[in-house]
Short mmCIF file of C-alpha atoms in Angstrom, two decimals:
data_model
loop_
_atom_site.label_atom_id
_atom_site.label_comp_id
_atom_site.label_asym_id
_atom_site.label_seq_id
_atom_site.Cartn_x
_atom_site.Cartn_y
_atom_site.Cartn_z
CA UNK A 1 161.55 76.47 20.44
CA UNK A 2 158.03 75.69 19.25
CA UNK A 3 156.15 73.70 21.92
CA UNK A 4 154.44 70.38 21.15
CA UNK A 5 151.43 69.50 23.29
CA UNK A 6 151.84 65.92 24.51
CA UNK A 7 148.76 65.96 26.75
CA UNK A 8 146.23 63.13 26.27
CA UNK A 9 143.92 63.51 23.26
CA UNK A 10 140.87 65.63 24.28
CA UNK A 11 137.47 63.93 24.48
CA UNK A 12 136.13 65.75 21.40
CA UNK A 13 139.20 64.74 19.42
CA UNK A 14 138.79 61.12 20.51
CA UNK A 15 135.21 61.12 19.23
CA UNK A 16 136.36 62.62 15.94
CA UNK A 17 139.10 60.06 15.47
CA UNK A 18 136.71 57.21 16.28
CA UNK A 19 134.15 58.57 13.80
CA UNK A 20 136.71 58.58 11.01
CA UNK A 21 138.12 55.20 12.15
CA UNK A 22 141.65 56.59 12.58
CA UNK A 23 143.72 55.06 15.37
CA UNK A 24 144.39 57.59 18.11
CA UNK A 25 148.07 56.72 18.38
CA UNK A 26 148.75 57.12 14.64
CA UNK A 27 146.79 60.37 14.59
CA UNK A 28 148.70 61.75 17.54
CA UNK A 29 151.94 61.03 15.71
CA UNK A 30 150.57 62.70 12.58
CA UNK A 31 149.55 65.74 14.62
CA UNK A 32 153.01 66.02 16.16
CA UNK A 33 154.63 65.73 12.74
CA UNK A 34 152.44 68.49 11.36
CA UNK A 35 153.13 70.77 14.31
CA UNK A 36 156.88 70.15 14.17
CA UNK A 37 156.81 70.78 10.41
CA UNK A 38 155.03 74.11 10.90
CA UNK A 39 157.46 75.06 13.66
CA UNK A 40 160.38 74.16 11.41
CA UNK A 41 159.10 76.54 8.76
CA UNK A 42 158.69 79.30 11.34
CA UNK A 43 162.14 78.68 12.81
CA UNK A 44 163.67 78.78 9.33
CA UNK A 45 162.03 82.12 8.62
CA UNK A 46 163.31 83.50 11.90
CA UNK A 47 166.81 82.24 11.10
CA UNK A 48 166.67 84.08 7.77
CA UNK A 49 165.43 87.24 9.47
CA UNK A 50 168.19 87.05 12.05
CA UNK A 51 170.72 87.20 9.20
CA UNK A 52 169.20 90.38 7.77
CA UNK A 53 171.73 93.23 7.98
CA UNK A 54 170.45 96.61 9.09
CA UNK A 55 172.15 99.71 10.43
CA UNK A 56 170.02 100.83 13.37
CA UNK A 57 171.33 104.02 14.92
CA UNK A 58 169.98 104.94 18.35
CA UNK A 59 170.75 108.43 19.71
CA UNK A 60 169.98 109.21 23.35
CA UNK A 61 169.07 112.88 23.06
CA UNK A 62 167.42 112.66 26.48
CA UNK A 63 170.78 111.81 28.07
CA UNK A 64 172.72 114.33 26.02
CA UNK A 65 170.38 117.12 27.03
CA UNK A 66 170.32 116.03 30.68
CA UNK A 67 174.14 116.15 30.81
CA UNK A 68 174.51 119.40 28.85
CA UNK A 69 175.26 122.92 29.99
CA UNK A 70 174.50 126.27 28.37
CA UNK A 71 177.55 126.17 26.11
CA UNK A 72 176.41 122.84 24.63
CA UNK A 73 173.11 124.17 23.28
CA UNK A 74 174.48 125.34 19.88
CA UNK A 75 176.00 121.92 19.22
CA UNK A 76 172.78 120.14 20.22
CA UNK A 77 170.78 122.42 17.93
CA UNK A 78 173.11 121.63 15.04
CA UNK A 79 172.88 117.87 15.71
CA UNK A 80 169.11 117.76 16.33
CA UNK A 81 167.63 120.78 14.50
CA UNK A 82 164.17 119.18 14.37
CA UNK A 83 163.98 119.25 18.19
CA UNK A 84 164.64 123.00 18.50
CA UNK A 85 161.88 125.11 16.89
CA UNK A 86 163.33 128.33 15.52
CA UNK A 87 160.77 130.54 17.25
CA UNK A 88 162.28 129.73 20.65
CA UNK A 89 165.50 131.54 21.67
CA UNK A 90 168.39 129.72 23.29
CA UNK A 91 167.39 131.15 26.65
CA UNK A 92 164.36 128.83 26.69
CA UNK A 93 166.55 125.74 26.31
CA UNK A 94 169.13 127.00 28.80
CA UNK A 95 166.39 127.53 31.38
CA UNK A 96 165.08 124.04 30.72
CA UNK A 97 168.45 122.52 31.59
CA UNK A 98 167.87 123.35 35.26
CA UNK A 99 164.06 123.16 35.30
CA UNK A 100 163.00 121.03 38.28
CA UNK A 101 160.43 118.98 36.37
CA UNK A 102 162.79 118.43 33.43
CA UNK A 103 165.56 117.24 35.73
CA UNK A 104 163.19 114.85 37.51
CA UNK A 105 161.87 113.52 34.20
CA UNK A 106 165.40 112.77 33.08
CA UNK A 107 166.25 111.08 36.38
CA UNK A 108 163.14 108.86 36.23
CA UNK A 109 163.81 107.88 32.62
CA UNK A 110 167.37 106.95 33.57
CA UNK A 111 166.10 104.77 36.44
CA UNK A 112 163.57 103.01 34.22
CA UNK A 113 165.65 102.43 31.08
CA UNK A 114 169.27 102.44 32.21
CA UNK A 115 171.46 102.02 29.13
CA UNK A 116 168.47 101.21 26.89
CA UNK A 117 170.26 98.01 25.83
CA UNK A 118 167.24 95.67 25.91
CA UNK A 119 165.00 98.17 24.12
CA UNK A 120 167.65 98.74 21.44
CA UNK A 121 167.86 94.98 20.87
CA UNK A 122 164.07 94.73 20.62
CA UNK A 123 163.94 97.61 18.13
CA UNK A 124 166.71 96.05 16.07
CA UNK A 125 164.73 92.80 15.91
CA UNK A 126 161.59 94.72 14.89
CA UNK A 127 163.34 96.53 12.05
CA UNK A 128 165.01 93.33 10.87
CA UNK A 129 161.54 91.83 10.52
CA UNK A 130 160.32 94.97 8.74
CA UNK A 131 163.28 94.79 6.36
CA UNK A 132 162.50 91.12 5.64
CA UNK A 133 158.79 91.64 4.90
CA UNK A 134 159.01 95.21 3.54
CA UNK A 135 162.51 95.53 2.00
CA UNK A 136 161.65 98.86 0.43
CA UNK A 137 161.37 100.44 3.89
CA UNK A 138 164.26 102.54 5.17
CA UNK A 139 165.44 101.79 8.70
CA UNK A 140 164.93 105.02 10.67
CA UNK A 141 167.32 106.87 12.93
CA UNK A 142 165.99 106.36 16.46
CA UNK A 143 166.12 109.35 18.81
CA UNK A 144 164.99 109.06 22.42
CA UNK A 145 163.82 112.10 24.35
CA UNK A 146 161.54 113.38 27.09
CA UNK A 147 158.32 115.00 25.96
CA UNK A 148 156.71 116.39 29.12
CA UNK A 149 154.50 113.25 29.13
CA UNK A 150 152.75 113.94 25.82
CA UNK A 151 151.41 110.41 25.65
CA UNK A 152 149.30 111.07 22.55
CA UNK A 153 152.56 111.59 20.65
CA UNK A 154 154.77 109.14 22.48
CA UNK A 155 155.94 107.64 19.17
CA UNK A 156 156.56 109.72 16.04
CA UNK A 157 157.70 107.92 12.89
CA UNK A 158 158.34 110.26 9.98
CA UNK A 159 160.28 109.12 6.92
CA UNK A 160 163.70 108.07 8.22
CA UNK A 161 163.29 109.41 11.77
CA UNK A 162 161.76 107.71 14.82
CA UNK A 163 161.22 109.80 17.95
CA UNK A 164 160.42 108.00 21.21
CA UNK A 165 159.25 109.91 24.28
CA UNK A 166 160.64 107.71 27.05
CA UNK A 167 158.85 109.63 29.80
CA UNK A 168 155.65 108.00 28.51
CA UNK A 169 156.84 104.52 29.53
CA UNK A 170 157.62 104.77 33.25
CA UNK A 171 154.93 102.32 34.44
CA UNK A 172 151.25 102.85 35.13
CA UNK A 173 151.72 103.58 38.85
CA UNK A 174 154.35 106.25 38.35
CA UNK A 175 153.55 109.49 40.17
CA UNK A 176 153.88 111.48 36.94
CA UNK A 177 150.70 109.79 35.79
CA UNK A 178 148.61 110.60 38.85
CA UNK A 179 145.31 112.13 37.86
CA UNK A 180 145.22 110.33 34.52
CA UNK A 181 142.43 107.91 33.77
CA UNK A 182 143.63 104.43 34.68
CA UNK A 183 143.15 102.95 31.21
CA UNK A 184 145.52 105.58 29.82
CA UNK A 185 148.12 105.14 32.56
CA UNK A 186 148.00 101.36 32.05
CA UNK A 187 149.42 101.81 28.55
CA UNK A 188 152.39 103.88 29.77
CA UNK A 189 154.74 100.99 30.44
CA UNK A 190 158.00 100.12 28.71
CA UNK A 191 156.72 96.60 27.94
CA UNK A 192 154.54 98.26 25.28
CA UNK A 193 157.26 100.41 23.70
CA UNK A 194 158.26 98.14 20.82
CA UNK A 195 154.62 97.27 20.16
CA UNK A 196 153.81 100.99 19.89
CA UNK A 197 156.61 101.42 17.35
CA UNK A 198 155.21 98.48 15.37
CA UNK A 199 151.81 100.21 15.41
CA UNK A 200 153.36 103.39 14.06
CA UNK A 201 154.90 101.41 11.22
CA UNK A 202 151.64 99.57 10.52
CA UNK A 203 149.86 102.87 9.93
CA UNK A 204 152.33 103.57 7.12
CA UNK A 205 151.55 100.39 5.18
CA UNK A 206 147.89 99.91 6.11
CA UNK A 207 145.24 102.27 4.72
CA UNK A 208 142.24 103.09 6.93
CA UNK A 209 139.14 101.61 5.28
CA UNK A 210 136.73 103.78 3.32
CA UNK A 211 134.02 101.22 3.96
CA UNK A 212 132.04 102.49 6.95
CA UNK A 213 130.96 99.17 8.43
CA UNK A 214 132.06 98.04 11.88
CA UNK A 215 133.50 94.88 10.30
CA UNK A 216 135.80 96.88 8.03
CA UNK A 217 137.27 98.71 11.00
CA UNK A 218 137.50 95.58 13.14
CA UNK A 219 139.48 93.87 10.38
CA UNK A 220 141.63 96.98 9.85
CA UNK A 221 142.81 96.73 13.46
CA UNK A 222 142.99 92.96 13.08
CA UNK A 223 145.45 93.42 10.21
CA UNK A 224 147.54 95.77 12.35
CA UNK A 225 147.69 93.18 15.12
CA UNK A 226 148.47 90.38 12.67
CA UNK A 227 151.34 92.49 11.38
CA UNK A 228 152.64 92.46 14.94
CA UNK A 229 152.40 88.66 14.94
CA UNK A 230 154.95 88.77 12.13
CA UNK A 231 157.06 91.77 13.16
CA UNK A 232 157.37 91.16 16.91
CA UNK A 233 156.76 87.39 17.23
CA UNK A 234 158.45 87.16 20.62
CA UNK A 235 156.00 89.63 22.17
CA UNK A 236 152.99 88.30 24.05
CA UNK A 237 149.48 88.79 22.70
CA UNK A 238 148.85 91.09 25.66
CA UNK A 239 151.80 93.30 24.68
CA UNK A 240 150.69 93.42 21.05
CA UNK A 241 147.19 94.68 21.85
CA UNK A 242 148.09 96.67 24.97
CA UNK A 243 146.33 94.48 27.54
CA UNK A 244 147.26 93.11 30.91
CA UNK A 245 147.58 89.32 31.11
CA UNK A 246 144.23 89.21 32.91
CA UNK A 247 142.57 91.17 30.11
CA UNK A 248 143.90 88.94 27.33
CA UNK A 249 142.72 85.87 29.24
CA UNK A 250 139.26 87.47 29.63
CA UNK A 251 139.10 88.08 25.87
CA UNK A 252 140.10 84.50 25.06
CA UNK A 253 137.64 83.01 27.55
CA UNK A 254 134.72 85.09 26.22
CA UNK A 255 135.51 85.01 22.50
CA UNK A 256 132.53 82.80 21.59
CA UNK A 257 130.02 84.90 23.53
CA UNK A 258 131.36 88.14 22.05
CA UNK A 259 131.04 86.77 18.53
CA UNK A 260 127.44 85.72 19.20
CA UNK A 261 126.75 89.24 20.46
CA UNK A 262 128.04 90.87 17.26
CA UNK A 263 126.28 88.38 14.96
CA UNK A 264 122.91 88.17 16.71
CA UNK A 265 122.58 91.95 16.90
CA UNK A 266 123.68 92.31 13.26
CA UNK A 267 126.44 94.74 14.20
CA UNK A 268 129.11 93.62 11.74
CA UNK A 269 127.67 95.52 8.80
CA UNK A 270 126.30 98.43 10.81
CA UNK A 271 127.59 101.89 9.91
CA UNK A 272 126.78 103.35 13.33
CA UNK A 273 129.95 105.25 14.31
CA UNK A 274 128.89 104.99 17.95
CA UNK A 275 130.05 101.38 17.83
CA UNK A 276 133.63 102.61 17.48
CA UNK A 277 133.42 104.21 20.92
CA UNK A 278 132.00 101.00 22.36
CA UNK A 279 134.34 98.43 20.83
CA UNK A 280 137.31 100.01 19.05
CA UNK A 281 138.44 103.26 20.67
CA UNK A 282 140.60 103.53 23.80
CA UNK A 283 138.30 103.41 26.83
CA UNK A 284 138.10 101.94 30.35
CA UNK A 285 136.15 98.92 29.04
CA UNK A 286 134.05 97.69 26.12
CA UNK A 287 130.36 98.54 26.18
CA UNK A 288 128.01 95.63 25.54
CA UNK A 289 125.27 97.13 27.68
CA UNK A 290 125.56 94.23 30.13
CA UNK A 291 126.32 93.96 33.82
CA UNK A 292 129.74 92.49 33.09
CA UNK A 293 130.90 95.53 31.10
CA UNK A 294 133.12 96.80 33.91
CA UNK A 295 134.97 93.48 33.86
CA UNK A 296 135.67 93.58 30.13
CA UNK A 297 138.85 94.89 28.48
CA UNK A 298 138.58 97.86 26.13
CA UNK A 299 138.83 97.64 22.32
CA UNK A 300 137.43 94.13 22.07
CA UNK A 301 136.35 94.81 18.50
CA UNK A 302 140.04 94.98 17.62
CA UNK A 303 140.64 91.68 19.35
CA UNK A 304 137.83 90.03 17.38
CA UNK A 305 139.15 91.48 14.11
CA UNK A 306 142.55 90.00 14.99
CA UNK A 307 141.09 86.52 15.41
CA UNK A 308 139.26 86.80 12.07
CA UNK A 309 142.48 87.76 10.29
CA UNK A 310 144.41 84.97 12.02
CA UNK A 311 141.77 82.43 10.97
CA UNK A 312 141.96 83.71 7.39
CA UNK A 313 145.74 83.49 7.23
CA UNK A 314 145.73 79.98 8.70
CA UNK A 315 143.36 78.78 5.97
CA UNK A 316 144.96 80.49 2.96
CA UNK A 317 148.40 81.02 1.48
CA UNK A 318 147.87 84.77 1.17
CA UNK A 319 151.01 86.89 1.36
CA UNK A 320 151.39 89.56 4.01
CA UNK A 321 151.25 92.50 1.59
CA UNK A 322 148.29 90.98 -0.22
CA UNK A 323 146.45 90.65 3.08
CA UNK A 324 146.80 94.37 3.73
CA UNK A 325 144.92 95.18 0.51
CA UNK A 326 142.05 92.73 0.90
CA UNK A 327 138.53 93.89 1.84
CA UNK A 328 137.19 92.89 5.22
CA UNK A 329 134.10 91.04 3.98
CA UNK A 330 136.23 88.83 1.74
CA UNK A 331 138.58 88.06 4.62
CA UNK A 332 135.66 87.12 6.88
CA UNK A 333 134.07 84.95 4.19
CA UNK A 334 137.23 83.01 3.43
CA UNK A 335 138.27 82.74 7.07
CA UNK A 336 135.28 80.59 8.00
CA UNK A 337 135.92 82.09 11.42
CA UNK A 338 134.52 80.18 14.38
CA UNK A 339 135.51 81.28 17.87
CA UNK A 340 137.30 78.89 20.13
CA UNK A 341 134.97 77.25 22.65
#
C-alpha cells in the first residue's frame, strides 16, 4: 500500500499556500488526491506485472554436488557441462567431494539459505519486472553453486544462464570473510543478492558512457539504480545501492552539502579519472578531502547520479528505454535537480 502523509502541513508549505492564497485544508485534500492517484497508477502497474507469466527454473547445483558421490560425477557433468572444464579429470571433482573446505562451504550455504524459497520468489519477481519492461529478454536458467568465495564473480549472467555463487552471501561477519577489507565483506550478505542480479542485468541494457566527464559516469550509475527502482521496487534504497541503513541515511542527510561540493569545485564536467576512485569505485568511504570522510559511505557519486535521474523522471514522461539512451548533460538540464534540504 502506498502511504499518505497526514502530518500537519510543514511551515514552508504553509507560507507557500498563504502566498498563493490557497486554503490549507483544500490544498491538503488536493495533495492527498494527487498522491493517491500516483499510487493507484503504481499499484496498477504492479498488478499487471504480477500477471506476467514466466518460466523461472532454479537448479541447486550446490546441493546436488554436496550430496553426490563419485559415481554421480558423470551425470553431473552431463547436466552441467559448463561447470566442469574439460582440462580437469574426474579425479579432481571426486577429491573435491570430500574436501574439508568444500564440505564446510556447502554446510554454511545450507544454513544461510535453507530451501532458497524466499530468494527464488524474489528472483521470480525481478524477472517478471524485466519481462514487463524488456519483453525481448529471455528469462535465464538460474543455477546456484559455491565458488570458493570468488566475490568478484559472485553473479554471472550470460545469455540464458544465471550463475549465483551462494558462498558470497553468508553475511559480513562470517568467518570465511576474515581478513577481507570490511567494505568488501559488508557487501557479502544475502539481502543484496537480488540487487546484484539486477545490476548484472542492467549492464546488459545500459552502455558505459564514452563521454569522459564525472557527470556522465555519475548518471550512468544513476540509471542503473533507477532501473532497480523499477525492477525491484520492494527493495530498500540501501539494498539497491549496497549500503547499510545508516549509510543511506547519511547520504540523504548530506545530499545538499555534497551537491554544493561537486558544483562549487566544478567537478561535474571534469575528466580527471582520479575522481572515480574518490566517488564512484568500491572503497571504504568517499574522499572529499575533509575530516568527515571516514564517516561517509563509499560511492556517493553513484548516489548523487541516482537522485539526478529520479528528479528527471519525476519531471518528464520519458520511457524507461529512452532514459537509458539519453546523455547525462541533457538529463541534468531537464531534471532541474535541487537536493532535498
